[in-house]
């Protein structure tokens, strides 16, 4: 069953973020002491940070990034800066230390029964008026804007996540947020509305059996919509959703950027998404429209 024009309009609305805000504030309080002692910044990433959340977004992603220890894109450094980087003393505060201290602080604040180790994060179970939190310990990561840069030259600040299993993951959540805000501005506030529409259309496609649950994560959908040209974000809600999906259906997606504008969505993004799976997702969205 296809959606109605009224549903297309209703799908633009953001989900409530009160419980997410409560959770974020609570996590910050839990980590206040270790944050100050270890030069840590605590900030949001994901749908709540990007204002693309819908009702079904039931947890909040919270980055815990230390600047006391950093890693960098050494291939973009000058030869002299590369020598400097490799001559730096071994870190006295390691990624394992960070995870251990963050976990300890969360257990002290919430109790061991609500805190659980996960591969990429530390999960804190929700309480009434709150949502589940995925707390992500990470090191500062420096992606140097200019090849041949100096060690402390101009860089984009990202995060380096070291899972318990698997290799290092590099993300740039602050760039993602800033670029989404800029896109939304040039699209007269319609970009983020469109992302929420597409996420709800995805839910419709799953309910109708057109898509398997979990194959079209919100991050992938948001990045795909980010690549849609500005002129496709027309004022009418139903026409805009159609325009966005139709453009994606016929676009050459091989050159798509992730929202951070550093990763290539289907080549270097850590999500390991494929053009082929994206085509299946978009076809299902179009059929559900």
mmCIF file of C-alpha atoms in Angstrom:
data_model
loop_
_atom_site.group_PDB
_atom_site.id
_atom_site.type_symbol
_atom_site.label_atom_id
_atom_site.label_comp_id
_atom_site.label_asym_id
_atom_site.label_seq_id
_atom_site.Cartn_x
_atom_site.Cartn_y
_atom_site.Cartn_z
ATOM 1 C CA UNK A 1 0.000 0.000 0.000
ATOM 2 C CA UNK A 2 1.473 3.324 -1.042
ATOM 3 C CA UNK A 3 1.542 6.260 1.355
ATOM 4 C CA UNK A 4 -0.827 9.222 1.058
ATOM 5 C CA UNK A 5 0.132 12.848 0.506
ATOM 6 C CA UNK A 6 -0.931 13.558 4.099
ATOM 7 C CA UNK A 7 1.449 10.877 5.358
ATOM 8 C CA UNK A 8 4.258 12.366 3.270
ATOM 9 C CA UNK A 9 3.619 15.693 5.025
ATOM 10 C CA UNK A 10 3.402 14.111 8.468
ATOM 11 C CA UNK A 11 6.705 12.304 7.894
ATOM 12 C CA UNK A 12 8.643 15.586 7.875
ATOM 13 C CA UNK A 13 8.247 16.039 11.637
ATOM 14 C CA UNK A 14 11.101 15.320 14.030
ATOM 15 C CA UNK A 15 10.666 12.757 16.762
ATOM 16 C CA UNK A 16 10.662 13.905 20.364
ATOM 17 C CA UNK A 17 14.158 14.485 21.718
ATOM 18 C CA UNK A 18 13.365 15.219 25.367
ATOM 19 C CA UNK A 19 14.432 11.769 26.578
ATOM 20 C CA UNK A 20 17.589 11.955 24.437
ATOM 21 C CA UNK A 21 18.508 15.346 25.915
ATOM 22 C CA UNK A 22 17.947 13.985 29.420
ATOM 23 C CA UNK A 23 20.177 11.006 28.633
ATOM 24 C CA UNK A 24 22.957 13.142 27.174
ATOM 25 C CA UNK A 25 22.961 15.444 30.209
ATOM 26 C CA UNK A 26 23.046 12.453 32.532
ATOM 27 C CA UNK A 27 26.009 10.848 30.740
ATOM 28 C CA UNK A 28 27.912 14.129 30.871
ATOM 29 C CA UNK A 29 27.381 14.282 34.624
ATOM 30 C CA UNK A 30 28.508 10.679 35.012
ATOM 31 C CA UNK A 31 31.743 11.427 33.151
ATOM 32 C CA UNK A 32 32.454 14.917 34.529
ATOM 33 C CA UNK A 33 35.442 13.949 36.667
ATOM 34 C CA UNK A 34 37.210 11.749 34.111
ATOM 35 C CA UNK A 35 36.453 14.293 31.372
ATOM 36 C CA UNK A 36 38.263 17.051 33.209
ATOM 37 C CA UNK A 37 41.180 14.864 34.197
ATOM 38 C CA UNK A 38 41.749 13.309 30.769
ATOM 39 C CA UNK A 39 41.048 16.275 28.439
ATOM 40 C CA UNK A 40 37.858 14.645 27.169
ATOM 41 C CA UNK A 41 35.080 16.175 25.108
ATOM 42 C CA UNK A 42 31.667 14.534 25.324
ATOM 43 C CA UNK A 43 29.339 15.205 22.394
ATOM 44 C CA UNK A 44 26.473 13.734 20.423
ATOM 45 C CA UNK A 45 26.636 12.036 17.048
ATOM 46 C CA UNK A 46 23.961 10.294 14.998
ATOM 47 C CA UNK A 47 20.356 11.219 14.291
ATOM 48 C CA UNK A 48 19.766 13.300 17.434
ATOM 49 C CA UNK A 49 22.910 15.347 16.823
ATOM 50 C CA UNK A 50 21.916 15.847 13.189
ATOM 51 C CA UNK A 51 18.237 16.644 13.920
ATOM 52 C CA UNK A 52 17.120 13.812 11.628
ATOM 53 C CA UNK A 53 15.644 11.676 14.386
ATOM 54 C CA UNK A 54 12.239 10.068 14.109
ATOM 55 C CA UNK A 55 10.137 8.322 16.723
ATOM 56 C CA UNK A 56 11.743 4.936 16.053
ATOM 57 C CA UNK A 57 15.252 6.247 16.872
ATOM 58 C CA UNK A 58 15.302 4.738 20.330
ATOM 59 C CA UNK A 59 18.892 5.266 21.480
ATOM 60 C CA UNK A 60 21.409 8.075 21.545
ATOM 61 C CA UNK A 61 25.053 7.924 20.416
ATOM 62 C CA UNK A 62 27.490 9.813 22.642
ATOM 63 C CA UNK A 63 31.156 10.254 21.746
ATOM 64 C CA UNK A 64 33.753 10.426 24.520
ATOM 65 C CA UNK A 65 36.870 11.764 22.787
ATOM 66 C CA UNK A 66 40.172 12.398 24.515
ATOM 67 C CA UNK A 67 42.747 14.843 23.158
ATOM 68 C CA UNK A 68 45.343 13.625 25.640
ATOM 69 C CA UNK A 69 46.299 11.017 23.040
ATOM 70 C CA UNK A 70 45.794 11.559 19.304
ATOM 71 C CA UNK A 71 46.241 9.731 16.018
ATOM 72 C CA UNK A 72 46.541 11.194 12.541
ATOM 73 C CA UNK A 73 46.456 10.665 8.789
ATOM 74 C CA UNK A 74 50.211 10.334 8.554
ATOM 75 C CA UNK A 75 50.159 9.834 4.774
ATOM 76 C CA UNK A 76 49.082 13.487 4.436
ATOM 77 C CA UNK A 77 52.040 14.784 6.466
ATOM 78 C CA UNK A 78 55.268 16.091 5.027
ATOM 79 C CA UNK A 79 58.253 13.706 5.322
ATOM 80 C CA UNK A 80 59.667 15.794 8.172
ATOM 81 C CA UNK A 81 56.310 15.796 9.974
ATOM 82 C CA UNK A 82 56.034 12.048 9.506
ATOM 83 C CA UNK A 83 59.392 11.679 11.209
ATOM 84 C CA UNK A 84 58.148 13.905 14.044
ATOM 85 C CA UNK A 85 54.973 11.837 14.386
ATOM 86 C CA UNK A 86 56.819 8.537 14.619
ATOM 87 C CA UNK A 87 59.312 10.030 17.072
ATOM 88 C CA UNK A 88 56.568 11.009 19.533
ATOM 89 C CA UNK A 89 56.854 9.209 22.886
ATOM 90 C CA UNK A 90 54.579 6.242 23.483
ATOM 91 C CA UNK A 91 51.201 7.336 24.824
ATOM 92 C CA UNK A 92 50.922 7.231 28.598
ATOM 93 C CA UNK A 93 47.115 7.250 28.357
ATOM 94 C CA UNK A 94 46.041 4.569 25.904
ATOM 95 C CA UNK A 95 42.787 3.672 24.202
ATOM 96 C CA UNK A 96 42.434 0.771 26.649
ATOM 97 C CA UNK A 97 42.931 3.132 29.587
ATOM 98 C CA UNK A 98 40.233 5.417 28.198
ATOM 99 C CA UNK A 99 37.708 2.629 27.834
ATOM 100 C CA UNK A 100 38.498 1.285 31.286
ATOM 101 C CA UNK A 101 38.120 4.680 33.005
ATOM 102 C CA UNK A 102 34.919 5.550 31.129
ATOM 103 C CA UNK A 103 33.408 2.164 31.988
ATOM 104 C CA UNK A 104 34.380 2.561 35.641
ATOM 105 C CA UNK A 105 32.819 6.025 35.832
ATOM 106 C CA UNK A 106 29.575 4.798 34.258
ATOM 107 C CA UNK A 107 29.355 1.799 36.588
ATOM 108 C CA UNK A 108 29.970 4.033 39.610
ATOM 109 C CA UNK A 109 27.196 6.411 38.510
ATOM 110 C CA UNK A 110 24.561 3.968 37.178
ATOM 111 C CA UNK A 111 25.435 0.621 38.745
ATOM 112 C CA UNK A 112 26.882 -2.450 37.046
ATOM 113 C CA UNK A 113 23.432 -3.776 36.115
ATOM 114 C CA UNK A 114 22.788 -0.947 33.635
ATOM 115 C CA UNK A 115 26.245 -0.806 32.022
ATOM 116 C CA UNK A 116 27.295 -3.343 29.373
ATOM 117 C CA UNK A 117 30.427 -3.722 27.267
ATOM 118 C CA UNK A 118 29.790 -3.817 23.530
ATOM 119 C CA UNK A 119 32.260 -4.135 20.671
ATOM 120 C CA UNK A 120 32.378 -0.461 19.657
ATOM 121 C CA UNK A 121 30.768 1.185 22.663
ATOM 122 C CA UNK A 122 29.612 0.931 26.256
ATOM 123 C CA UNK A 123 25.842 0.606 26.487
ATOM 124 C CA UNK A 124 23.897 2.245 29.312
ATOM 125 C CA UNK A 125 20.346 0.943 29.727
ATOM 126 C CA UNK A 126 17.560 3.486 29.843
ATOM 127 C CA UNK A 127 15.518 4.472 32.888
ATOM 128 C CA UNK A 128 12.030 6.066 32.814
ATOM 129 C CA UNK A 129 12.260 9.389 30.951
ATOM 130 C CA UNK A 130 15.530 8.407 29.269
ATOM 131 C CA UNK A 131 16.686 6.328 26.282
ATOM 132 C CA UNK A 132 19.443 3.767 25.900
ATOM 133 C CA UNK A 133 22.879 5.323 25.393
ATOM 134 C CA UNK A 134 25.736 4.016 23.277
ATOM 135 C CA UNK A 135 28.847 5.642 24.757
ATOM 136 C CA UNK A 136 31.759 5.543 22.295
ATOM 137 C CA UNK A 137 35.299 5.979 23.714
ATOM 138 C CA UNK A 138 37.606 7.421 21.065
ATOM 139 C CA UNK A 139 40.898 9.194 20.489
ATOM 140 C CA UNK A 140 41.204 12.456 18.613
ATOM 141 C CA UNK A 141 42.016 11.836 14.950
ATOM 142 C CA UNK A 142 43.642 14.476 12.750
ATOM 143 C CA UNK A 143 42.922 14.505 9.010
ATOM 144 C CA UNK A 144 45.209 17.150 7.584
ATOM 145 C CA UNK A 145 43.516 19.408 5.051
ATOM 146 C CA UNK A 146 46.644 20.003 2.976
ATOM 147 C CA UNK A 147 48.887 17.158 1.825
ATOM 148 C CA UNK A 148 52.439 17.769 3.052
ATOM 149 C CA UNK A 149 51.173 19.431 6.217
ATOM 150 C CA UNK A 150 53.080 19.900 9.453
ATOM 151 C CA UNK A 151 52.278 17.786 12.497
ATOM 152 C CA UNK A 152 50.224 20.532 14.143
ATOM 153 C CA UNK A 153 49.033 22.128 10.899
ATOM 154 C CA UNK A 154 45.444 22.724 9.819
ATOM 155 C CA UNK A 155 43.403 19.553 10.315
ATOM 156 C CA UNK A 156 39.856 18.276 10.475
ATOM 157 C CA UNK A 157 39.132 16.811 13.895
ATOM 158 C CA UNK A 158 37.736 13.308 13.724
ATOM 159 C CA UNK A 159 37.558 10.359 16.064
ATOM 160 C CA UNK A 160 39.441 7.056 16.079
ATOM 161 C CA UNK A 161 37.401 4.177 17.509
ATOM 162 C CA UNK A 162 39.160 0.964 18.499
ATOM 163 C CA UNK A 163 36.603 -1.847 18.861
ATOM 164 C CA UNK A 164 37.234 -4.841 21.069
ATOM 165 C CA UNK A 165 37.185 -6.897 17.864
ATOM 166 C CA UNK A 166 38.096 -5.678 14.401
ATOM 167 C CA UNK A 167 40.147 -2.812 13.048
ATOM 168 C CA UNK A 168 40.203 0.889 13.778
ATOM 169 C CA UNK A 169 37.247 2.995 12.613
ATOM 170 C CA UNK A 170 37.711 6.641 11.598
ATOM 171 C CA UNK A 171 34.692 8.964 11.675
ATOM 172 C CA UNK A 172 34.172 12.710 11.412
ATOM 173 C CA UNK A 173 30.921 13.399 13.301
ATOM 174 C CA UNK A 174 31.516 17.138 13.708
ATOM 175 C CA UNK A 175 31.997 17.555 9.955
ATOM 176 C CA UNK A 176 28.866 15.489 9.373
ATOM 177 C CA UNK A 177 26.864 17.805 11.617
ATOM 178 C CA UNK A 178 28.265 21.027 10.115
ATOM 179 C CA UNK A 179 27.758 19.884 6.521
ATOM 180 C CA UNK A 180 24.196 18.773 7.259
ATOM 181 C CA UNK A 181 23.409 22.176 8.740
ATOM 182 C CA UNK A 182 24.857 23.905 5.676
ATOM 183 C CA UNK A 183 22.888 21.650 3.311
ATOM 184 C CA UNK A 184 19.710 22.299 5.256
ATOM 185 C CA UNK A 185 20.283 26.052 5.011
ATOM 186 C CA UNK A 186 20.747 26.119 1.230
ATOM 187 C CA UNK A 187 17.689 23.856 0.863
ATOM 188 C CA UNK A 188 15.481 26.287 2.845
ATOM 189 C CA UNK A 189 15.222 23.884 5.783
ATOM 190 C CA UNK A 190 13.939 21.005 3.648
ATOM 191 C CA UNK A 191 16.955 18.705 3.641
ATOM 192 C CA UNK A 192 16.497 17.371 7.170
ATOM 193 C CA UNK A 193 12.736 17.126 6.676
ATOM 194 C CA UNK A 194 13.468 15.007 3.609
ATOM 195 C CA UNK A 195 15.830 12.723 5.529
ATOM 196 C CA UNK A 196 13.095 12.099 8.084
ATOM 197 C CA UNK A 197 10.621 11.404 5.279
ATOM 198 C CA UNK A 198 12.962 8.878 3.692
ATOM 199 C CA UNK A 199 13.568 7.145 7.029
ATOM 200 C CA UNK A 200 9.834 6.808 7.600
ATOM 201 C CA UNK A 201 9.355 5.592 4.028
ATOM 202 C CA UNK A 202 12.028 2.986 4.815
ATOM 203 C CA UNK A 203 9.959 1.883 7.807
ATOM 204 C CA UNK A 204 6.915 1.559 5.549
ATOM 205 C CA UNK A 205 8.924 -0.549 3.103
ATOM 206 C CA UNK A 206 10.060 -2.828 5.953
ATOM 207 C CA UNK A 207 6.497 -3.188 7.281
ATOM 208 C CA UNK A 208 5.291 -4.151 3.798
ATOM 209 C CA UNK A 209 8.050 -6.730 3.378
ATOM 210 C CA UNK A 210 9.823 -4.820 0.606
ATOM 211 C CA UNK A 211 13.004 -4.435 2.695
ATOM 212 C CA UNK A 212 14.590 -6.554 5.384
ATOM 213 C CA UNK A 213 14.843 -4.752 8.704
ATOM 214 C CA UNK A 214 18.342 -3.384 9.274
ATOM 215 C CA UNK A 215 19.551 -3.285 5.660
ATOM 216 C CA UNK A 216 18.884 0.442 5.239
ATOM 217 C CA UNK A 217 20.366 2.194 8.310
ATOM 218 C CA UNK A 218 19.530 5.830 8.911
ATOM 219 C CA UNK A 219 23.139 6.895 8.390
ATOM 220 C CA UNK A 220 23.187 5.456 4.858
ATOM 221 C CA UNK A 221 19.849 7.054 3.981
ATOM 222 C CA UNK A 222 20.994 10.425 5.320
ATOM 223 C CA UNK A 223 24.205 10.299 3.304
ATOM 224 C CA UNK A 224 22.356 9.374 0.123
ATOM 225 C CA UNK A 225 19.899 12.237 0.540
ATOM 226 C CA UNK A 226 22.848 14.565 1.220
ATOM 227 C CA UNK A 227 24.020 13.956 -2.356
ATOM 228 C CA UNK A 228 20.705 15.005 -3.917
ATOM 229 C CA UNK A 229 20.978 18.363 -5.755
ATOM 230 C CA UNK A 230 19.501 21.416 -4.066
ATOM 231 C CA UNK A 231 16.863 22.016 -6.740
ATOM 232 C CA UNK A 232 15.215 18.684 -5.915
ATOM 233 C CA UNK A 233 14.135 19.939 -2.481
ATOM 234 C CA UNK A 234 10.922 21.600 -3.653
ATOM 235 C CA UNK A 235 8.410 23.151 -1.259
ATOM 236 C CA UNK A 236 5.566 20.623 -1.530
ATOM 237 C CA UNK A 237 6.244 17.777 0.907
ATOM 238 C CA UNK A 238 4.870 14.961 -1.238
ATOM 239 C CA UNK A 239 6.401 16.225 -4.472
ATOM 240 C CA UNK A 240 9.757 16.696 -2.726
ATOM 241 C CA UNK A 241 9.861 13.118 -1.455
ATOM 242 C CA UNK A 242 9.059 11.867 -4.945
ATOM 243 C CA UNK A 243 11.689 14.161 -6.472
ATOM 244 C CA UNK A 244 14.397 13.011 -4.038
ATOM 245 C CA UNK A 245 13.711 9.281 -4.438
ATOM 246 C CA UNK A 246 13.395 9.526 -8.222
ATOM 247 C CA UNK A 247 16.728 11.353 -8.505
ATOM 248 C CA UNK A 248 18.414 8.734 -6.315
ATOM 249 C CA UNK A 249 16.866 5.946 -8.386
ATOM 250 C CA UNK A 250 18.586 7.122 -11.571
ATOM 251 C CA UNK A 251 21.726 8.800 -10.219
ATOM 252 C CA UNK A 252 25.277 7.589 -10.748
ATOM 253 C CA UNK A 253 25.999 6.775 -7.113
ATOM 254 C CA UNK A 254 29.628 5.705 -7.537
ATOM 255 C CA UNK A 255 30.861 9.205 -6.693
ATOM 256 C CA UNK A 256 28.606 9.843 -3.704
ATOM 257 C CA UNK A 257 30.246 11.468 -0.690
ATOM 258 C CA UNK A 258 29.467 10.688 2.923
ATOM 259 C CA UNK A 259 28.071 13.613 4.883
ATOM 260 C CA UNK A 260 31.536 14.351 6.280
ATOM 261 C CA UNK A 261 32.736 15.055 2.698
ATOM 262 C CA UNK A 262 35.946 13.130 3.471
ATOM 263 C CA UNK A 263 34.799 9.556 2.937
ATOM 264 C CA UNK A 264 33.413 8.229 -0.350
ATOM 265 C CA UNK A 265 30.108 6.632 0.626
ATOM 266 C CA UNK A 266 30.504 3.461 -1.435
ATOM 267 C CA UNK A 267 34.311 3.242 -1.443
ATOM 268 C CA UNK A 268 35.981 4.419 1.771
ATOM 269 C CA UNK A 269 33.157 4.919 4.291
ATOM 270 C CA UNK A 270 33.607 2.582 7.301
ATOM 271 C CA UNK A 271 30.018 1.401 6.851
ATOM 272 C CA UNK A 272 31.189 -0.710 3.887
ATOM 273 C CA UNK A 273 28.066 0.069 1.863
ATOM 274 C CA UNK A 274 27.735 -1.062 -1.743
ATOM 275 C CA UNK A 275 26.197 0.591 -4.808
ATOM 276 C CA UNK A 276 24.305 -2.641 -5.510
ATOM 277 C CA UNK A 277 22.616 -2.765 -2.092
ATOM 278 C CA UNK A 278 21.801 0.943 -2.362
ATOM 279 C CA UNK A 279 19.984 0.260 -5.654
ATOM 280 C CA UNK A 280 17.855 -2.420 -3.997
ATOM 281 C CA UNK A 281 17.022 -0.033 -1.140
ATOM 282 C CA UNK A 282 16.054 2.820 -3.439
ATOM 283 C CA UNK A 283 13.902 0.550 -5.618
ATOM 284 C CA UNK A 284 12.058 -0.632 -2.499
ATOM 285 C CA UNK A 285 11.560 2.971 -1.350
ATOM 286 C CA UNK A 286 10.165 3.941 -4.737
ATOM 287 C CA UNK A 287 7.761 0.998 -4.707
ATOM 288 C CA UNK A 288 6.604 1.955 -1.184
ATOM 289 C CA UNK A 289 6.115 5.602 -2.165
#
